[in-house]
JSON list of C-alpha atoms in Angstrom, two decimals:
[
{"chain": "A", "resi": 339, "resn": "MET", "atom": "CA", "xyz": [-23.92, 4.09, 2.19]},
{"chain": "A", "resi": 340, "resn": "PHE", "atom": "CA", "xyz": [-26.27, 2.92, -0.80]},
{"chain": "A", "resi": 341, "resn": "LYS", "atom": "CA", "xyz": [-23.32, 1.91, -2.99]},
{"chain": "A", "resi": 342, "resn": "LYS", "atom": "CA", "xyz": [-21.78, -0.13, 0.10]},
{"chain": "A", "resi": 343, "resn": "MET", "atom": "CA", "xyz": [-25.14, -1.92, 0.38]},
{"chain": "A", "resi": 344, "resn": "ILE", "atom": "CA", "xyz": [-25.36, -2.73, -3.45]},
{"chain": "A", "resi": 345, "resn": "LYS", "atom": "CA", "xyz": [-21.58, -4.22, -3.11]},
{"chain": "A", "resi": 346, "resn": "TRP", "atom": "CA", "xyz": [-22.00, -6.17, -0.05]},
{"chain": "A", "resi": 347, "resn": "PHE", "atom": "CA", "xyz": [-25.34, -7.55, -1.75]},
{"chain": "A", "resi": 348, "resn": "LYS", "atom": "CA", "xyz": [-23.26, -8.33, -4.83]},
{"chain": "A", "resi": 349, "resn": "ASP", "atom": "CA", "xyz": [-20.32, -9.91, -2.80]},
{"chain": "A", "resi": 350, "resn": "LYS", "atom": "CA", "xyz": [-23.04, -12.07, -0.86]},
{"chain": "A", "resi": 351, "resn": "LEU", "atom": "CA", "xyz": [-24.72, -13.00, -4.09]},
{"chain": "A", "resi": 352, "resn": "PHE", "atom": "CA", "xyz": [-21.61, -14.33, -5.66]},
{"chain": "A", "resi": 353, "resn": "ASN", "atom": "CA", "xyz": [-20.40, -16.12, -2.75]},
{"chain": "A", "resi": 354, "resn": "ASN", "atom": "CA", "xyz": [-23.62, -17.98, -2.21]},
{"chain": "A", "resi": 355, "resn": "GLN", "atom": "CA", "xyz": [-23.40, -18.55, -6.03]},
{"chain": "A", "resi": 356, "resn": "ASN", "atom": "CA", "xyz": [-20.23, -20.19, -5.38]},
{"chain": "A", "resi": 357, "resn": "LYS", "atom": "CA", "xyz": [-21.49, -22.20, -2.42]},
{"chain": "A", "resi": 358, "resn": "LEU", "atom": "CA", "xyz": [-23.97, -23.64, -4.76]},
{"chain": "A", "resi": 359, "resn": "ARG", "atom": "CA", "xyz": [-21.55, -24.24, -7.47]},
{"chain": "A", "resi": 360, "resn": "ILE", "atom": "CA", "xyz": [-19.42, -26.27, -5.31]},
{"chain": "A", "resi": 361, "resn": "SER", "atom": "CA", "xyz": [-22.04, -28.17, -4.10]},
{"chain": "A", "resi": 362, "resn": "ASP", "atom": "CA", "xyz": [-23.42, -28.66, -7.81]},
{"chain": "A", "resi": 363, "resn": "LEU", "atom": "CA", "xyz": [-20.11, -30.35, -8.92]},
{"chain": "A", "resi": 364, "resn": "ASN", "atom": "CA", "xyz": [-19.74, -32.67, -6.02]},
{"chain": "A", "resi": 365, "resn": "VAL", "atom": "CA", "xyz": [-19.52, -36.31, -7.25]},
{"chain": "A", "resi": 366, "resn": "LYS", "atom": "CA", "xyz": [-20.83, -39.53, -5.42]},
{"chain": "A", "resi": 367, "resn": "ASN", "atom": "CA", "xyz": [-18.31, -41.87, -5.75]},
{"chain": "A", "resi": 368, "resn": "HIS", "atom": "CA", "xyz": [-20.04, -45.33, -6.63]},
{"chain": "A", "resi": 369, "resn": "THR", "atom": "CA", "xyz": [-20.32, -48.54, -8.57]},
{"chain": "A", "resi": 370, "resn": "VAL", "atom": "CA", "xyz": [-21.67, -48.13, -11.92]},
{"chain": "A", "resi": 371, "resn": "MET", "atom": "CA", "xyz": [-22.90, -50.49, -14.54]},
{"chain": "A", "resi": 372, "resn": "ILE", "atom": "CA", "xyz": [-21.72, -49.94, -18.19]},
{"chain": "A", "resi": 373, "resn": "ASN", "atom": "CA", "xyz": [-22.43, -52.57, -20.79]},
{"chain": "A", "resi": 374, "resn": "LYS", "atom": "CA", "xyz": [-23.07, -55.37, -18.29]},
{"chain": "A", "resi": 375, "resn": "GLN", "atom": "CA", "xyz": [-19.71, -54.74, -16.50]},
{"chain": "A", "resi": 376, "resn": "HIS", "atom": "CA", "xyz": [-19.22, -53.19, -12.85]},
{"chain": "A", "resi": 377, "resn": "TYR", "atom": "CA", "xyz": [-16.92, -50.34, -12.71]},
{"chain": "A", "resi": 378, "resn": "PHE", "atom": "CA", "xyz": [-16.14, -47.58, -9.84]},
{"chain": "A", "resi": 379, "resn": "LEU", "atom": "CA", "xyz": [-16.99, -43.90, -10.90]},
{"chain": "A", "resi": 380, "resn": "ALA", "atom": "CA", "xyz": [-15.35, -41.18, -8.76]},
{"chain": "A", "resi": 381, "resn": "LYS", "atom": "CA", "xyz": [-14.09, -37.63, -8.67]},
{"chain": "A", "resi": 382, "resn": "ALA", "atom": "CA", "xyz": [-10.70, -37.11, -10.11]},
{"chain": "A", "resi": 383, "resn": "MET", "atom": "CA", "xyz": [-8.21, -36.52, -7.32]},
{"chain": "A", "resi": 384, "resn": "VAL", "atom": "CA", "xyz": [-4.60, -35.23, -7.46]},
{"chain": "A", "resi": 385, "resn": "THR", "atom": "CA", "xyz": [-3.37, -38.77, -6.33]},
{"chain": "A", "resi": 386, "resn": "ASP", "atom": "CA", "xyz": [-4.84, -40.00, -9.69]},
{"chain": "A", "resi": 387, "resn": "ILE", "atom": "CA", "xyz": [-2.62, -37.76, -11.90]},
{"chain": "A", "resi": 388, "resn": "PRO", "atom": "CA", "xyz": [0.26, -40.51, -12.19]},
{"chain": "A", "resi": 389, "resn": "GLU", "atom": "CA", "xyz": [-2.28, -43.06, -13.59]},
{"chain": "A", "resi": 390, "resn": "ILE", "atom": "CA", "xyz": [-4.04, -40.32, -15.82]},
{"chain": "A", "resi": 391, "resn": "LEU", "atom": "CA", "xyz": [-0.91, -39.20, -17.38]},
{"chain": "A", "resi": 392, "resn": "GLU", "atom": "CA", "xyz": [-0.14, -43.32, -18.00]},
{"chain": "A", "resi": 393, "resn": "ILE", "atom": "CA", "xyz": [-3.50, -43.48, -19.98]},
{"chain": "A", "resi": 394, "resn": "GLU", "atom": "CA", "xyz": [-2.52, -40.20, -22.00]},
{"chain": "A", "resi": 395, "resn": "LYS", "atom": "CA", "xyz": [1.03, -41.83, -22.89]},
{"chain": "A", "resi": 396, "resn": "LYS", "atom": "CA", "xyz": [-0.74, -44.88, -24.17]},
{"chain": "A", "resi": 397, "resn": "VAL", "atom": "CA", "xyz": [-3.48, -43.06, -26.24]},
{"chain": "A", "resi": 398, "resn": "TYR", "atom": "CA", "xyz": [-0.85, -40.57, -27.60]},
{"chain": "A", "resi": 399, "resn": "ASN", "atom": "CA", "xyz": [1.86, -42.55, -28.51]},
{"chain": "A", "resi": 400, "resn": "GLY", "atom": "CA", "xyz": [4.11, -41.81, -25.58]},
{"chain": "A", "resi": 401, "resn": "ASN", "atom": "CA", "xyz": [2.89, -38.33, -25.46]},
{"chain": "A", "resi": 402, "resn": "THR", "atom": "CA", "xyz": [1.17, -36.20, -22.56]},
{"chain": "A", "resi": 403, "resn": "PRO", "atom": "CA", "xyz": [-0.80, -33.10, -23.91]},
{"chain": "A", "resi": 404, "resn": "TRP", "atom": "CA", "xyz": [-1.19, -32.23, -20.43]},
{"chain": "A", "resi": 405, "resn": "SER", "atom": "CA", "xyz": [1.42, -32.04, -17.93]},
{"chain": "A", "resi": 406, "resn": "SER", "atom": "CA", "xyz": [1.08, -33.20, -13.98]},
{"chain": "A", "resi": 407, "resn": "GLU", "atom": "CA", "xyz": [1.02, -29.14, -13.30]},
{"chain": "A", "resi": 408, "resn": "ALA", "atom": "CA", "xyz": [-1.88, -28.73, -15.35]},
{"chain": "A", "resi": 409, "resn": "PHE", "atom": "CA", "xyz": [-4.14, -31.58, -13.94]},
{"chain": "A", "resi": 410, "resn": "ILE", "atom": "CA", "xyz": [-3.11, -30.10, -10.42]},
{"chain": "A", "resi": 411, "resn": "SER", "atom": "CA", "xyz": [-4.43, -26.70, -11.49]},
{"chain": "A", "resi": 412, "resn": "GLU", "atom": "CA", "xyz": [-7.82, -27.74, -13.14]},
{"chain": "A", "resi": 413, "resn": "PHE", "atom": "CA", "xyz": [-8.35, -30.15, -9.90]},
{"chain": "A", "resi": 414, "resn": "GLN", "atom": "CA", "xyz": [-7.97, -26.99, -7.35]},
{"chain": "A", "resi": 415, "resn": "ARG", "atom": "CA", "xyz": [-10.33, -25.25, -9.31]},
{"chain": "A", "resi": 416, "resn": "MET", "atom": "CA", "xyz": [-13.35, -26.50, -7.45]},
{"chain": "A", "resi": 417, "resn": "THR", "atom": "CA", "xyz": [-16.01, -23.90, -8.79]},
{"chain": "A", "resi": 418, "resn": "ASP", "atom": "CA", "xyz": [-15.83, -24.20, -12.60]},
{"chain": "A", "resi": 419, "resn": "ARG", "atom": "CA", "xyz": [-14.20, -27.72, -13.02]},
{"chain": "A", "resi": 420, "resn": "TYR", "atom": "CA", "xyz": [-15.59, -30.99, -13.14]},
{"chain": "A", "resi": 421, "resn": "TYR", "atom": "CA", "xyz": [-13.35, -34.24, -13.47]},
{"chain": "A", "resi": 422, "resn": "LEU", "atom": "CA", "xyz": [-14.17, -37.99, -13.40]},
{"chain": "A", "resi": 423, "resn": "VAL", "atom": "CA", "xyz": [-12.52, -41.19, -13.25]},
{"chain": "A", "resi": 424, "resn": "ILE", "atom": "CA", "xyz": [-13.29, -44.89, -13.87]},
{"chain": "A", "resi": 425, "resn": "ARG", "atom": "CA", "xyz": [-11.78, -47.55, -12.31]},
{"chain": "A", "resi": 426, "resn": "TYR", "atom": "CA", "xyz": [-11.80, -51.10, -13.00]},
{"chain": "A", "resi": 427, "resn": "HIS", "atom": "CA", "xyz": [-10.93, -52.92, -9.73]},
{"chain": "A", "resi": 428, "resn": "ASP", "atom": "CA", "xyz": [-8.08, -50.84, -8.51]},
{"chain": "A", "resi": 429, "resn": "LYS", "atom": "CA", "xyz": [-6.94, -49.79, -12.30]},
{"chain": "A", "resi": 430, "resn": "LEU", "atom": "CA", "xyz": [-7.79, -46.23, -13.50]},
{"chain": "A", "resi": 431, "resn": "VAL", "atom": "CA", "xyz": [-9.07, -47.23, -17.09]},
{"chain": "A", "resi": 432, "resn": "ALA", "atom": "CA", "xyz": [-10.62, -43.69, -18.20]},
{"chain": "A", "resi": 433, "resn": "PHE", "atom": "CA", "xyz": [-11.13, -39.92, -17.33]},
{"chain": "A", "resi": 434, "resn": "ALA", "atom": "CA", "xyz": [-12.81, -36.90, -18.41]},
{"chain": "A", "resi": 435, "resn": "GLY", "atom": "CA", "xyz": [-13.13, -33.45, -17.49]},
{"chain": "A", "resi": 436, "resn": "CYS", "atom": "CA", "xyz": [-14.91, -30.00, -18.13]},
{"chain": "A", "resi": 437, "resn": "SER", "atom": "CA", "xyz": [-14.95, -26.50, -17.27]},
{"chain": "A", "resi": 438, "resn": "PHE", "atom": "CA", "xyz": [-18.08, -24.26, -16.89]},
{"chain": "A", "resi": 439, "resn": "ASN", "atom": "CA", "xyz": [-18.36, -20.81, -18.26]},
{"chain": "A", "resi": 440, "resn": "ASP", "atom": "CA", "xyz": [-20.93, -18.77, -16.25]},
{"chain": "A", "resi": 441, "resn": "LYS", "atom": "CA", "xyz": [-21.03, -15.86, -18.94]},
{"chain": "A", "resi": 442, "resn": "LYS", "atom": "CA", "xyz": [-21.59, -18.28, -21.97]},
{"chain": "A", "resi": 443, "resn": "LEU", "atom": "CA", "xyz": [-23.43, -21.01, -20.19]},
{"chain": "A", "resi": 444, "resn": "ASP", "atom": "CA", "xyz": [-21.13, -23.22, -21.97]},
{"chain": "A", "resi": 445, "resn": "CYS", "atom": "CA", "xyz": [-19.61, -26.38, -20.78]},
{"chain": "A", "resi": 446, "resn": "HIS", "atom": "CA", "xyz": [-16.47, -27.00, -22.43]},
{"chain": "A", "resi": 447, "resn": "VAL", "atom": "CA", "xyz": [-14.95, -30.70, -22.38]},
{"chain": "A", "resi": 448, "resn": "THR", "atom": "CA", "xyz": [-11.41, -30.30, -21.55]},
{"chain": "A", "resi": 449, "resn": "ASN", "atom": "CA", "xyz": [-10.09, -33.76, -21.56]},
{"chain": "A", "resi": 450, "resn": "VAL", "atom": "CA", "xyz": [-11.27, -37.14, -22.43]},
{"chain": "A", "resi": 451, "resn": "ALA", "atom": "CA", "xyz": [-9.25, -40.41, -22.58]},
{"chain": "A", "resi": 452, "resn": "VAL", "atom": "CA", "xyz": [-9.79, -44.17, -22.31]},
{"chain": "A", "resi": 453, "resn": "ASP", "atom": "CA", "xyz": [-7.21, -46.95, -21.79]},
{"chain": "A", "resi": 454, "resn": "PRO", "atom": "CA", "xyz": [-6.77, -48.62, -25.08]},
{"chain": "A", "resi": 455, "resn": "ASP", "atom": "CA", "xyz": [-7.29, -51.88, -23.60]},
{"chain": "A", "resi": 456, "resn": "PHE", "atom": "CA", "xyz": [-10.83, -50.83, -22.51]},
{"chain": "A", "resi": 457, "resn": "GLN", "atom": "CA", "xyz": [-12.06, -48.77, -25.58]},
{"chain": "A", "resi": 458, "resn": "SER", "atom": "CA", "xyz": [-15.04, -49.71, -27.45]},
{"chain": "A", "resi": 459, "resn": "ARG", "atom": "CA", "xyz": [-16.86, -50.75, -24.26]},
{"chain": "A", "resi": 460, "resn": "GLY", "atom": "CA", "xyz": [-18.69, -47.48, -23.67]},
{"chain": "A", "resi": 461, "resn": "LEU", "atom": "CA", "xyz": [-16.64, -45.92, -21.30]},
{"chain": "A", "resi": 462, "resn": "GLY", "atom": "CA", "xyz": [-16.01, -42.53, -23.37]},
{"chain": "A", "resi": 463, "resn": "TYR", "atom": "CA", "xyz": [-20.05, -42.36, -24.18]},
{"chain": "A", "resi": 464, "resn": "PHE", "atom": "CA", "xyz": [-20.69, -43.02, -20.25]},
{"chain": "A", "resi": 465, "resn": "LEU", "atom": "CA", "xyz": [-18.40, -40.01, -19.14]},
{"chain": "A", "resi": 466, "resn": "ILE", "atom": "CA", "xyz": [-19.79, -37.74, -21.77]},
{"chain": "A", "resi": 467, "resn": "THR", "atom": "CA", "xyz": [-23.32, -38.37, -20.90]},
{"chain": "A", "resi": 468, "resn": "LYS", "atom": "CA", "xyz": [-22.52, -37.78, -17.25]},
{"chain": "A", "resi": 469, "resn": "ILE", "atom": "CA", "xyz": [-21.13, -34.44, -18.02]},
{"chain": "A", "resi": 470, "resn": "ILE", "atom": "CA", "xyz": [-24.28, -33.59, -20.35]},
{"chain": "A", "resi": 471, "resn": "LYS", "atom": "CA", "xyz": [-26.29, -34.44, -17.64]},
{"chain": "A", "resi": 472, "resn": "LYS", "atom": "CA", "xyz": [-24.58, -32.44, -15.28]},
{"chain": "A", "resi": 473, "resn": "ALA", "atom": "CA", "xyz": [-24.64, -29.18, -17.59]},
{"chain": "A", "resi": 474, "resn": "ARG", "atom": "CA", "xyz": [-28.24, -30.13, -17.99]},
{"chain": "A", "resi": 475, "resn": "GLN", "atom": "CA", "xyz": [-29.09, -30.18, -14.12]},
{"chain": "A", "resi": 476, "resn": "MET", "atom": "CA", "xyz": [-26.82, -26.96, -13.89]},
{"chain": "A", "resi": 477, "resn": "GLU", "atom": "CA", "xyz": [-29.01, -25.28, -16.90]},
{"chain": "A", "resi": 478, "resn": "PHE", "atom": "CA", "xyz": [-26.20, -24.61, -18.91]},
{"chain": "A", "resi": 479, "resn": "LYS", "atom": "CA", "xyz": [-27.14, -23.91, -22.89]},
{"chain": "A", "resi": 480, "resn": "SER", "atom": "CA", "xyz": [-24.44, -25.60, -24.76]},
{"chain": "A", "resi": 481, "resn": "MET", "atom": "CA", "xyz": [-21.53, -28.02, -24.60]},
{"chain": "A", "resi": 482, "resn": "SER", "atom": "CA", "xyz": [-18.53, -27.57, -26.66]},
{"chain": "A", "resi": 483, "resn": "LEU", "atom": "CA", "xyz": [-15.21, -29.50, -27.48]},
{"chain": "A", "resi": 484, "resn": "GLU", "atom": "CA", "xyz": [-12.26, -30.12, -29.86]},
{"chain": "A", "resi": 485, "resn": "VAL", "atom": "CA", "xyz": [-11.53, -33.34, -31.72]},
{"chain": "A", "resi": 486, "resn": "ARG", "atom": "CA", "xyz": [-8.69, -33.85, -33.71]},
{"chain": "A", "resi": 487, "resn": "ILE", "atom": "CA", "xyz": [-9.56, -33.88, -37.40]},
{"chain": "A", "resi": 488, "resn": "SER", "atom": "CA", "xyz": [-8.10, -37.61, -37.79]},
{"chain": "A", "resi": 489, "resn": "ASN", "atom": "CA", "xyz": [-10.21, -38.86, -34.91]},
{"chain": "A", "resi": 490, "resn": "PHE", "atom": "CA", "xyz": [-12.98, -40.39, -36.80]},
{"chain": "A", "resi": 491, "resn": "HIS", "atom": "CA", "xyz": [-14.15, -42.77, -33.96]},
{"chain": "A", "resi": 492, "resn": "ALA", "atom": "CA", "xyz": [-14.46, -39.82, -31.16]},
{"chain": "A", "resi": 493, "resn": "GLN", "atom": "CA", "xyz": [-15.97, -37.88, -33.94]},
{"chain": "A", "resi": 494, "resn": "ARG", "atom": "CA", "xyz": [-19.06, -40.71, -34.59]},
{"chain": "A", "resi": 495, "resn": "LEU", "atom": "CA", "xyz": [-19.26, -40.63, -30.95]},
{"chain": "A", "resi": 496, "resn": "TYR", "atom": "CA", "xyz": [-19.97, -37.01, -30.21]},
{"chain": "A", "resi": 497, "resn": "GLU", "atom": "CA", "xyz": [-22.07, -37.04, -33.50]},
{"chain": "A", "resi": 498, "resn": "ASP", "atom": "CA", "xyz": [-24.01, -39.91, -31.66]},
{"chain": "A", "resi": 499, "resn": "LEU", "atom": "CA", "xyz": [-24.42, -37.65, -28.79]},
{"chain": "A", "resi": 500, "resn": "GLY", "atom": "CA", "xyz": [-25.84, -34.91, -30.97]},
{"chain": "A", "resi": 501, "resn": "PHE", "atom": "CA", "xyz": [-22.66, -32.48, -31.26]},
{"chain": "A", "resi": 502, "resn": "LYS", "atom": "CA", "xyz": [-22.59, -30.69, -34.59]},
{"chain": "A", "resi": 503, "resn": "LYS", "atom": "CA", "xyz": [-19.70, -29.73, -36.46]},
{"chain": "A", "resi": 504, "resn": "LYS", "atom": "CA", "xyz": [-19.03, -26.12, -36.27]},
{"chain": "A", "resi": 505, "resn": "ASP", "atom": "CA", "xyz": [-15.54, -24.89, -37.42]},
{"chain": "A", "resi": 506, "resn": "ILE", "atom": "CA", "xyz": [-12.20, -26.20, -37.84]},
{"chain": "A", "resi": 507, "resn": "LYS", "atom": "CA", "xyz": [-8.98, -24.81, -36.04]},
{"chain": "A", "resi": 508, "resn": "LYS", "atom": "CA", "xyz": [-5.90, -24.76, -37.84]},
{"chain": "A", "resi": 509, "resn": "ALA", "atom": "CA", "xyz": [-2.93, -26.37, -36.20]},
{"chain": "A", "resi": 510, "resn": "TYR", "atom": "CA", "xyz": [-4.60, -26.23, -33.08]},
{"chain": "A", "resi": 511, "resn": "TYR", "atom": "CA", "xyz": [-2.69, -29.17, -31.21]},
{"chain": "A", "resi": 512, "resn": "ASP", "atom": "CA", "xyz": [0.87, -28.66, -29.89]},
{"chain": "A", "resi": 513, "resn": "GLY", "atom": "CA", "xyz": [3.50, -30.90, -31.41]},
{"chain": "A", "resi": 514, "resn": "ASP", "atom": "CA", "xyz": [2.05, -32.26, -34.56]},
{"chain": "A", "resi": 515, "resn": "HIS", "atom": "CA", "xyz": [0.27, -29.01, -35.08]},
{"chain": "A", "resi": 516, "resn": "GLU", "atom": "CA", "xyz": [-3.03, -31.07, -36.28]},
{"chain": "A", "resi": 517, "resn": "ASP", "atom": "CA", "xyz": [-6.15, -29.22, -37.14]},
{"chain": "A", "resi": 518, "resn": "ALA", "atom": "CA", "xyz": [-9.23, -29.57, -34.84]},
{"chain": "A", "resi": 519, "resn": "ILE", "atom": "CA", "xyz": [-12.67, -29.87, -35.35]},
{"chain": "A", "resi": 520, "resn": "ASP", "atom": "CA", "xyz": [-14.84, -27.56, -33.16]},
{"chain": "A", "resi": 521, "resn": "MET", "atom": "CA", "xyz": [-17.94, -29.47, -32.16]},
{"chain": "A", "resi": 522, "resn": "LYS", "atom": "CA", "xyz": [-21.21, -27.89, -30.25]},
{"chain": "A", "resi": 523, "resn": "LEU", "atom": "CA", "xyz": [-24.07, -29.61, -28.55]},
{"chain": "A", "resi": 524, "resn": "ASP", "atom": "CA", "xyz": [-27.32, -27.61, -28.07]},
{"chain": "A", "resi": 525, "resn": "LEU", "atom": "CA", "xyz": [-28.34, -28.44, -24.58]},
{"chain": "A", "resi": 526, "resn": "VAL", "atom": "CA", "xyz": [-31.77, -26.73, -24.71]},
{"chain": "A", "resi": 527, "resn": "SER", "atom": "CA", "xyz": [-33.19, -28.59, -27.50]},
{"chain": "A", "resi": 528, "resn": "LEU", "atom": "CA", "xyz": [-31.63, -31.95, -26.56]},
{"chain": "A", "resi": 529, "resn": "ASP", "atom": "CA", "xyz": [-33.94, -34.67, -26.21]},
{"chain": "A", "resi": 530, "resn": "SER", "atom": "CA", "xyz": [-33.77, -35.35, -22.24]},
{"chain": "A", "resi": 531, "resn": "SER", "atom": "CA", "xyz": [-34.71, -39.13, -22.79]},
{"chain": "A", "resi": 532, "resn": "PRO", "atom": "CA", "xyz": [-33.83, -40.95, -19.30]},
{"chain": "A", "resi": 533, "resn": "THR", "atom": "CA", "xyz": [-32.58, -43.69, -21.88]},
{"chain": "A", "resi": 534, "resn": "ASN", "atom": "CA", "xyz": [-29.76, -41.39, -23.15]},
{"chain": "A", "resi": 535, "resn": "PHE", "atom": "CA", "xyz": [-28.97, -39.50, -20.14]},
{"chain": "A", "resi": 536, "resn": "GLY", "atom": "CA", "xyz": [-30.34, -41.15, -16.94]},
{"chain": "A", "resi": 537, "resn": "MET", "atom": "CA", "xyz": [-26.94, -43.06, -16.36]}
]
């Protein structure tokens, strides 16, 4: 009887945590100002996938590192995934996503891409700061990501946000087998200045 009560309590606690997590990962779709320009920020939906794949093709020289099926699988994971898109008028121009690891209390950035026509406008920076803010609200301790060893622009952006280079992952990427730099951000000691993360 006692074991049944313990099991019931654990199940109840787990279900409540999941409900809280779904609530935590809700996105209020709204207009945002980024570098004096209006954009629309929204939760990524399955219907966005064709436009997301088009951005990937532009960014990765005709390749799509993630398939439509991979994105569908990610978007269906309501309790530990967080994906955002930015639209300019009706055009999807940037997206980013992450996964939340409850055991390690680490938020892992899975994907970030900005349409080349909209790069250097602060959209990638804005999306990563939104993810940082969400992870801090959920009391996660760290954020991690991989970046191509040749992508100096992205590395500078991440370093500006406080990420530190930790390791090299050899032949990490499919296709060209380029190395990746493993980067990590300590969310506990991070300066919580509203100037940086209040967007």
